Amino acid sequence: MTLTRLALRNALRNKARFFMTLAGIAVTIMTFLTLETALGSWDHALKLARRDRLVTRHKVSFILPLPKRYVDEIRAVAGTDGQPMVTHATFASWFGGRVPGREREFFATYAVDAATYADVHDEMAIETDALDAFKADRRAALVDELLAAQFGWKIGDTVTLESTIYPAPDGAPWTFTIAGIYGVKSQGFARQTLLFHWELLNEALPPAEKDKVGWIVSRTNGDKAAEAATALDAFFEDRDSQTLSQDERAWSTGFIGMISAVLDVIGVLAAVILVIMALILANTMGMNVRERTSELATMKAVGFSPRHIAYLVLAEAAALAAVGSALGLVAGLFFIDFGLGGFFERQLSNFFPFFRVELGPALFAFAVSVAAALAAAAIPAISASRLDVTEALRRVA
Amino acid sequence: MIPISYNLRSLGVRKLTSTFTILGVALVTLVFAASLMLARGADRAISTNGRDDVVVIVRKGSDAELPSVLGADTVQAALASPGVRRDEAGDPIRAAEVVVVVALPKKGSVGVSNVTIRGVDRGSYALRPSVRVVEGRAPTPGTDEAAIGRRIRGRFQGLDLGGTIELRKNRPLKIVGVLDGAGDSADSELWADRDTLRGAFGREGTVSSVRVALTSEAEFDGLKTALETDKRFMVSVERERAFLERQSEGLGLFLRVMGMVVAVMFSVGAMIGATITMHGAIAHRMREIGTLRALGFSRGAILAGFLIEATLLTFAGGIVGALLSLSLSFVEVSMVNQASWSELVFSFSPTPGIVIAALVFAAGMGLCGGFLPAVRASRISPLAALRS
């Protein structure tokens, strides 16, 4: 019998304790995986960021609009080859729409350029007919399928919204007719969104606020978004309204500043749950070693070296951690991919457009748990390997 | 009933395993208490000095100052309303302010976040006696000088005494003072001159909000009705305390819900740890338990005795966790507040209620985790245990 097999047999000796320890490790690793997946969902959004698309906003603040004429100017800005830097450009403004009576249910409402919005955002999956119907009717709106389901909206329905920013014109409420419901082709694309005609909003504004847009999104031919961003900002440098243009990756990275505190907290919590897992394991191994004092002493007496004894303890801990975390990862996979993840993607799509277990965080969780197990078993292993044979045997007798 | 000293001594005998369990429970209690303290801190970060004899007027439907725009006629009407308190010179005690946000690089992060800039008029300081300049000097009205909140200073590039940020090309705002808001939103804001801000943000002639002091709290209803029913204005009128409390409601709720979800998930692990410990403890004390039974202690007494032992164990963890959480009260956290779309800096705020809730939570982990082992102990047959 090898030492490793002996370690495995040892693990199974106290069945109740064995299973409880496995359960403890599984639960904690499942929690760890959930936290890591939350952190990883942001990396995932960064990976999906397109390199051929860029966003231009006012340099100072997102509440400051840009003149609408910037859109045409952006279309004309030429690169070093004399060709326009961008192939498409569209624009949108934040409307701050809410459904009266259900004000707490947050979703995004954009006043968009109906003619060009879908050209730039080609992740939108929508029937040509519905898109044409939207373009043709100034009071039409498009909603994504999650939002339609949330509020029970169907094509042809009239939707009344109130805005936190724009009072309704002449006291009449803002109403839109649903012209189409769209899906998404890429998981990184924000959902829970309603789009309507920017023209309609513009007409309702007082003269001083007319012809302004919230931000401009453009596409480049090939992955030249970062390059174009620099060129556009240089172009507007001497104007009253200077711009900040970012490719999608930089744009998403910018948002990390707004949630960095939450990410830090999640990181701390992940470390805490690992320590709790290590404590469970250290407890079990401490009890095991204590109960086996006499036999470990006997093994030493018949010639096993301190290193052998330490190995015996560490191997048992590692085996417990490996089996427990494998169970935890499988449970976590089911918990996240068939429960929590879908819920987050539906209800919190603006924060977690993608919430699924990925191989990276799963492997990381497994490796970290085994490492934590070895660290946790270090004290029992050392104390076992240093057992004074005569003392230990006398105590038992 | 078995004396509690028996349980205490038993826990003391098994020092190592008791310690591991106590530490695990302590960590979970720490998470539980810390999240409640954080939510409480968010609640208090803005509204500590909110007053009932001051009203805040914003545009109807705006909920917050940032998206609100009020015209000069609305401001005039508000100031001329009956019930508005006046100073010796006969001027209304009021602050008509412009509130904007700017995106600035956040230190210690790759990204940017938003900071609120409040364009103040000469009434702003008088209306808020709690706000004082504690370092540097007060900005000179009508200039590009600004003062930074004591809690947000140093968290963003340029936002510190002597620093500058650029709102318009070649027209930097110079930070000449530090504000202590003593729990006012000023702690997390940059205060600049109203007209400077209006120029930079194209807000000439408008403000975001008007605050007026009332001659008495009872004047509120009359003022509210008069302004809200006037078709010319479309405003909402609220007492300052209620308005401010609403500003951090969403953030507080978010922190509480997330904290409770995480604490409950974490507590499963700690409870299993307690079960393992109690299970082991009972396995070692078969003869002892048999003896107790033979001496005449009932099954119920054994069950209660071990439940008490488990509860004492996790309660000790709760005390350690609660003490650790108290040490967090010096830590400040900066987070985006959804209501203002900008950073709010707040600290962990302990209350007796939170400490008690944390201890109850910890004791509950012992009751749940110790239940099965205690049942097992109560079922031990005295004869079999003594024979073994």
JSON list of N, CA, C and O in Angstrom, two decimals, chain A residues 38 41-42 104-107 146 150 187 189-192 340-355, chain B residues 254 257-258 338:
[
{"chain": "A", "resi": 38, "resn": "ALA", "atom": "N", "xyz": [-18.87, 36.84, -11.24]},
{"chain": "A", "resi": 38, "resn": "ALA", "atom": "CA", "xyz": [-19.30, 38.24, -11.26]},
{"chain": "A", "resi": 38, "resn": "ALA", "atom": "C", "xyz": [-18.15, 39.14, -11.70]},
{"chain": "A", "resi": 38, "resn": "ALA", "atom": "O", "xyz": [-18.32, 40.04, -12.53]},
{"chain": "A", "resi": 41, "resn": "SER", "atom": "N", "xyz": [-17.39, 38.52, -15.45]},
{"chain": "A", "resi": 41, "resn": "SER", "atom": "CA", "xyz": [-18.34, 38.97, -16.45]},
{"chain": "A", "resi": 41, "resn": "SER", "atom": "C", "xyz": [-17.90, 40.31, -17.04]},
{"chain": "A", "resi": 41, "resn": "SER", "atom": "O", "xyz": [-18.23, 40.64, -18.17]},
{"chain": "A", "resi": 42, "resn": "TRP", "atom": "N", "xyz": [-17.15, 41.08, -16.25]},
{"chain": "A", "resi": 42, "resn": "TRP", "atom": "CA", "xyz": [-16.66, 42.36, -16.78]},
{"chain": "A", "resi": 42, "resn": "TRP", "atom": "C", "xyz": [-15.53, 42.13, -17.76]},
{"chain": "A", "resi": 42, "resn": "TRP", "atom": "O", "xyz": [-15.44, 42.81, -18.78]},
{"chain": "A", "resi": 104, "resn": "ARG", "atom": "N", "xyz": [-39.66, 52.22, -10.41]},
{"chain": "A", "resi": 104, "resn": "ARG", "atom": "CA", "xyz": [-38.45, 51.61, -9.86]},
{"chain": "A", "resi": 104, "resn": "ARG", "atom": "C", "xyz": [-37.78, 50.65, -10.82]},
{"chain": "A", "resi": 104, "resn": "ARG", "atom": "O", "xyz": [-36.66, 50.20, -10.59]},
{"chain": "A", "resi": 105, "resn": "GLU", "atom": "N", "xyz": [-38.48, 50.27, -11.89]},
{"chain": "A", "resi": 105, "resn": "GLU", "atom": "CA", "xyz": [-37.89, 49.31, -12.82]},
{"chain": "A", "resi": 105, "resn": "GLU", "atom": "C", "xyz": [-37.05, 50.05, -13.85]},
{"chain": "A", "resi": 105, "resn": "GLU", "atom": "O", "xyz": [-37.56, 50.62, -14.80]},
{"chain": "A", "resi": 106, "resn": "PHE", "atom": "N", "xyz": [-35.75, 49.99, -13.63]},
{"chain": "A", "resi": 106, "resn": "PHE", "atom": "CA", "xyz": [-34.82, 50.76, -14.45]},
{"chain": "A", "resi": 106, "resn": "PHE", "atom": "C", "xyz": [-34.58, 50.09, -15.80]},
{"chain": "A", "resi": 106, "resn": "PHE", "atom": "O", "xyz": [-34.40, 48.89, -15.89]},
{"chain": "A", "resi": 107, "resn": "PHE", "atom": "N", "xyz": [-34.63, 50.88, -16.85]},
{"chain": "A", "resi": 107, "resn": "PHE", "atom": "CA", "xyz": [-34.18, 50.41, -18.16]},
{"chain": "A", "resi": 107, "resn": "PHE", "atom": "C", "xyz": [-33.65, 51.61, -18.93]},
{"chain": "A", "resi": 107, "resn": "PHE", "atom": "O", "xyz": [-33.80, 52.75, -18.51]},
{"chain": "A", "resi": 146, "resn": "LEU", "atom": "N", "xyz": [-36.25, 41.38, -24.06]},
{"chain": "A", "resi": 146, "resn": "LEU", "atom": "CA", "xyz": [-36.32, 41.28, -22.60]},
{"chain": "A", "resi": 146, "resn": "LEU", "atom": "C", "xyz": [-37.26, 42.33, -22.03]},
{"chain": "A", "resi": 146, "resn": "LEU", "atom": "O", "xyz": [-38.09, 42.05, -21.17]},
{"chain": "A", "resi": 150, "resn": "GLN", "atom": "N", "xyz": [-40.78, 41.99, -20.08]},
{"chain": "A", "resi": 150, "resn": "GLN", "atom": "CA", "xyz": [-40.90, 42.55, -18.73]},
{"chain": "A", "resi": 150, "resn": "GLN", "atom": "C", "xyz": [-42.19, 43.35, -18.57]},
{"chain": "A", "resi": 150, "resn": "GLN", "atom": "O", "xyz": [-42.87, 43.26, -17.56]},
{"chain": "A", "resi": 187, "resn": "GLN", "atom": "N", "xyz": [-23.66, 38.61, -27.05]},
{"chain": "A", "resi": 187, "resn": "GLN", "atom": "CA", "xyz": [-24.03, 38.72, -25.64]},
{"chain": "A", "resi": 187, "resn": "GLN", "atom": "C", "xyz": [-23.53, 39.97, -24.97]},
{"chain": "A", "resi": 187, "resn": "GLN", "atom": "O", "xyz": [-23.99, 40.33, -23.90]},
{"chain": "A", "resi": 189, "resn": "PHE", "atom": "N", "xyz": [-23.95, 42.92, -25.97]},
{"chain": "A", "resi": 189, "resn": "PHE", "atom": "CA", "xyz": [-24.77, 44.08, -26.33]},
{"chain": "A", "resi": 189, "resn": "PHE", "atom": "C", "xyz": [-25.81, 44.36, -25.25]},
{"chain": "A", "resi": 189, "resn": "PHE", "atom": "O", "xyz": [-26.53, 43.47, -24.82]},
{"chain": "A", "resi": 190, "resn": "ALA", "atom": "N", "xyz": [-25.87, 45.62, -24.82]},
{"chain": "A", "resi": 190, "resn": "ALA", "atom": "CA", "xyz": [-26.78, 45.98, -23.73]},
{"chain": "A", "resi": 190, "resn": "ALA", "atom": "C", "xyz": [-28.23, 45.73, -24.12]},
{"chain": "A", "resi": 190, "resn": "ALA", "atom": "O", "xyz": [-28.64, 45.96, -25.25]},
{"chain": "A", "resi": 191, "resn": "ARG", "atom": "N", "xyz": [-29.00, 45.24, -23.15]},
{"chain": "A", "resi": 191, "resn": "ARG", "atom": "CA", "xyz": [-30.39, 44.92, -23.43]},
{"chain": "A", "resi": 191, "resn": "ARG", "atom": "C", "xyz": [-31.28, 45.77, -22.55]},
{"chain": "A", "resi": 191, "resn": "ARG", "atom": "O", "xyz": [-30.87, 46.80, -22.05]},
{"chain": "A", "resi": 192, "resn": "GLN", "atom": "N", "xyz": [-32.55, 45.38, -22.40]},
{"chain": "A", "resi": 192, "resn": "GLN", "atom": "CA", "xyz": [-33.52, 46.17, -21.64]},
{"chain": "A", "resi": 192, "resn": "GLN", "atom": "C", "xyz": [-33.49, 47.63, -22.08]},
{"chain": "A", "resi": 192, "resn": "GLN", "atom": "O", "xyz": [-33.22, 48.53, -21.30]},
{"chain": "A", "resi": 340, "resn": "LEU", "atom": "N", "xyz": [-29.14, 31.42, -11.39]},
{"chain": "A", "resi": 340, "resn": "LEU", "atom": "CA", "xyz": [-28.74, 32.79, -11.13]},
{"chain": "A", "resi": 340, "resn": "LEU", "atom": "C", "xyz": [-28.34, 33.55, -12.39]},
{"chain": "A", "resi": 340, "resn": "LEU", "atom": "O", "xyz": [-28.75, 34.70, -12.58]},
{"chain": "A", "resi": 341, "resn": "GLY", "atom": "N", "xyz": [-27.55, 32.90, -13.27]},
{"chain": "A", "resi": 341, "resn": "GLY", "atom": "CA", "xyz": [-27.04, 33.59, -14.45]},
{"chain": "A", "resi": 341, "resn": "GLY", "atom": "C", "xyz": [-28.15, 34.11, -15.33]},
{"chain": "A", "resi": 341, "resn": "GLY", "atom": "O", "xyz": [-28.16, 35.28, -15.73]},
{"chain": "A", "resi": 342, "resn": "GLY", "atom": "N", "xyz": [-29.12, 33.24, -15.62]},
{"chain": "A", "resi": 342, "resn": "GLY", "atom": "CA", "xyz": [-30.25, 33.64, -16.45]},
{"chain": "A", "resi": 342, "resn": "GLY", "atom": "C", "xyz": [-31.02, 34.78, -15.80]},
{"chain": "A", "resi": 342, "resn": "GLY", "atom": "O", "xyz": [-31.41, 35.74, -16.47]},
{"chain": "A", "resi": 343, "resn": "PHE", "atom": "N", "xyz": [-31.18, 34.68, -14.49]},
{"chain": "A", "resi": 343, "resn": "PHE", "atom": "CA", "xyz": [-31.90, 35.72, -13.75]},
{"chain": "A", "resi": 343, "resn": "PHE", "atom": "C", "xyz": [-31.18, 37.07, -13.88]},
{"chain": "A", "resi": 343, "resn": "PHE", "atom": "O", "xyz": [-31.79, 38.09, -14.19]},
{"chain": "A", "resi": 344, "resn": "PHE", "atom": "N", "xyz": [-29.85, 37.04, -13.67]},
{"chain": "A", "resi": 344, "resn": "PHE", "atom": "CA", "xyz": [-29.07, 38.28, -13.78]},
{"chain": "A", "resi": 344, "resn": "PHE", "atom": "C", "xyz": [-29.14, 38.84, -15.19]},
{"chain": "A", "resi": 344, "resn": "PHE", "atom": "O", "xyz": [-29.30, 40.04, -15.39]},
{"chain": "A", "resi": 345, "resn": "GLU", "atom": "N", "xyz": [-29.00, 37.96, -16.20]},
{"chain": "A", "resi": 345, "resn": "GLU", "atom": "CA", "xyz": [-28.99, 38.44, -17.58]},
{"chain": "A", "resi": 345, "resn": "GLU", "atom": "C", "xyz": [-30.33, 39.05, -17.96]},
{"chain": "A", "resi": 345, "resn": "GLU", "atom": "O", "xyz": [-30.39, 39.96, -18.78]},
{"chain": "A", "resi": 346, "resn": "ARG", "atom": "N", "xyz": [-31.41, 38.55, -17.36]},
{"chain": "A", "resi": 346, "resn": "ARG", "atom": "CA", "xyz": [-32.73, 39.11, -17.68]},
{"chain": "A", "resi": 346, "resn": "ARG", "atom": "C", "xyz": [-33.00, 40.39, -16.89]},
{"chain": "A", "resi": 346, "resn": "ARG", "atom": "O", "xyz": [-33.46, 41.38, -17.43]},
{"chain": "A", "resi": 347, "resn": "GLN", "atom": "N", "xyz": [-32.70, 40.33, -15.57]},
{"chain": "A", "resi": 347, "resn": "GLN", "atom": "CA", "xyz": [-33.10, 41.44, -14.71]},
{"chain": "A", "resi": 347, "resn": "GLN", "atom": "C", "xyz": [-32.05, 42.54, -14.61]},
{"chain": "A", "resi": 347, "resn": "GLN", "atom": "O", "xyz": [-32.38, 43.68, -14.34]},
{"chain": "A", "resi": 348, "resn": "LEU", "atom": "N", "xyz": [-30.79, 42.17, -14.75]},
{"chain": "A", "resi": 348, "resn": "LEU", "atom": "CA", "xyz": [-29.72, 43.15, -14.57]},
{"chain": "A", "resi": 348, "resn": "LEU", "atom": "C", "xyz": [-28.85, 43.20, -15.82]},
{"chain": "A", "resi": 348, "resn": "LEU", "atom": "O", "xyz": [-27.63, 43.28, -15.73]},
{"chain": "A", "resi": 349, "resn": "SER", "atom": "N", "xyz": [-29.50, 43.17, -17.00]},
{"chain": "A", "resi": 349, "resn": "SER", "atom": "CA", "xyz": [-28.73, 43.02, -18.23]},
{"chain": "A", "resi": 349, "resn": "SER", "atom": "C", "xyz": [-27.80, 44.20, -18.47]},
{"chain": "A", "resi": 349, "resn": "SER", "atom": "O", "xyz": [-26.81, 44.08, -19.17]},
{"chain": "A", "resi": 350, "resn": "ASN", "atom": "N", "xyz": [-28.11, 45.35, -17.88]},
{"chain": "A", "resi": 350, "resn": "ASN", "atom": "CA", "xyz": [-27.24, 46.49, -18.10]},
{"chain": "A", "resi": 350, "resn": "ASN", "atom": "C", "xyz": [-25.94, 46.37, -17.29]},
{"chain": "A", "resi": 350, "resn": "ASN", "atom": "O", "xyz": [-24.95, 47.03, -17.60]},
{"chain": "A", "resi": 351, "resn": "PHE", "atom": "N", "xyz": [-25.96, 45.54, -16.25]},
{"chain": "A", "resi": 351, "resn": "PHE", "atom": "CA", "xyz": [-24.75, 45.34, -15.46]},
{"chain": "A", "resi": 351, "resn": "PHE", "atom": "C", "xyz": [-24.08, 44.02, -15.80]},
{"chain": "A", "resi": 351, "resn": "PHE", "atom": "O", "xyz": [-22.87, 43.91, -15.84]},
{"chain": "A", "resi": 352, "resn": "PHE", "atom": "N", "xyz": [-24.89, 42.98, -16.02]},
{"chain": "A", "resi": 352, "resn": "PHE", "atom": "CA", "xyz": [-24.36, 41.65, -16.32]},
{"chain": "A", "resi": 352, "resn": "PHE", "atom": "C", "xyz": [-24.98, 41.12, -17.60]},
{"chain": "A", "resi": 352, "resn": "PHE", "atom": "O", "xyz": [-25.84, 40.25, -17.55]},
{"chain": "A", "resi": 353, "resn": "PRO", "atom": "N", "xyz": [-24.59, 41.67, -18.77]},
{"chain": "A", "resi": 353, "resn": "PRO", "atom": "CA", "xyz": [-25.16, 41.13, -20.01]},
{"chain": "A", "resi": 353, "resn": "PRO", "atom": "C", "xyz": [-24.79, 39.67, -20.20]},
{"chain": "A", "resi": 353, "resn": "PRO", "atom": "O", "xyz": [-25.48, 38.93, -20.89]},
{"chain": "A", "resi": 354, "resn": "PHE", "atom": "N", "xyz": [-23.71, 39.25, -19.57]},
{"chain": "A", "resi": 354, "resn": "PHE", "atom": "CA", "xyz": [-23.25, 37.87, -19.71]},
{"chain": "A", "resi": 354, "resn": "PHE", "atom": "C", "xyz": [-22.86, 37.37, -18.33]},
{"chain": "A", "resi": 354, "resn": "PHE", "atom": "O", "xyz": [-21.94, 37.89, -17.72]},
{"chain": "A", "resi": 355, "resn": "PHE", "atom": "N", "xyz": [-23.58, 36.37, -17.80]},
{"chain": "A", "resi": 355, "resn": "PHE", "atom": "CA", "xyz": [-23.25, 35.85, -16.47]},
{"chain": "A", "resi": 355, "resn": "PHE", "atom": "C", "xyz": [-23.28, 34.34, -16.53]},
{"chain": "A", "resi": 355, "resn": "PHE", "atom": "O", "xyz": [-24.29, 33.70, -16.25]},
{"chain": "B", "resi": 254, "resn": "PHE", "atom": "N", "xyz": [-29.44, 48.61, -2.05]},
{"chain": "B", "resi": 254, "resn": "PHE", "atom": "CA", "xyz": [-28.54, 47.74, -2.80]},
{"chain": "B", "resi": 254, "resn": "PHE", "atom": "C", "xyz": [-27.52, 47.09, -1.86]},
{"chain": "B", "resi": 254, "resn": "PHE", "atom": "O", "xyz": [-27.31, 45.87, -1.88]},
{"chain": "B", "resi": 257, "resn": "VAL", "atom": "N", "xyz": [-29.29, 44.48, 0.52]},
{"chain": "B", "resi": 257, "resn": "VAL", "atom": "CA", "xyz": [-29.71, 43.24, -0.14]},
{"chain": "B", "resi": 257, "resn": "VAL", "atom": "C", "xyz": [-28.49, 42.40, -0.49]},
{"chain": "B", "resi": 257, "resn": "VAL", "atom": "O", "xyz": [-28.42, 41.21, -0.18]},
{"chain": "B", "resi": 258, "resn": "MET", "atom": "N", "xyz": [-27.48, 43.02, -1.12]},
{"chain": "B", "resi": 258, "resn": "MET", "atom": "CA", "xyz": [-26.29, 42.27, -1.50]},
{"chain": "B", "resi": 258, "resn": "MET", "atom": "C", "xyz": [-25.61, 41.70, -0.26]},
{"chain": "B", "resi": 258, "resn": "MET", "atom": "O", "xyz": [-25.19, 40.55, -0.24]},
{"chain": "B", "resi": 338, "resn": "GLN", "atom": "N", "xyz": [-26.53, 55.86, -7.35]},
{"chain": "B", "resi": 338, "resn": "GLN", "atom": "CA", "xyz": [-27.36, 55.89, -8.56]},
{"chain": "B", "resi": 338, "resn": "GLN", "atom": "C", "xyz": [-28.17, 57.18, -8.67]},
{"chain": "B", "resi": 338, "resn": "GLN", "atom": "O", "xyz": [-28.43, 57.67, -9.76]}
]
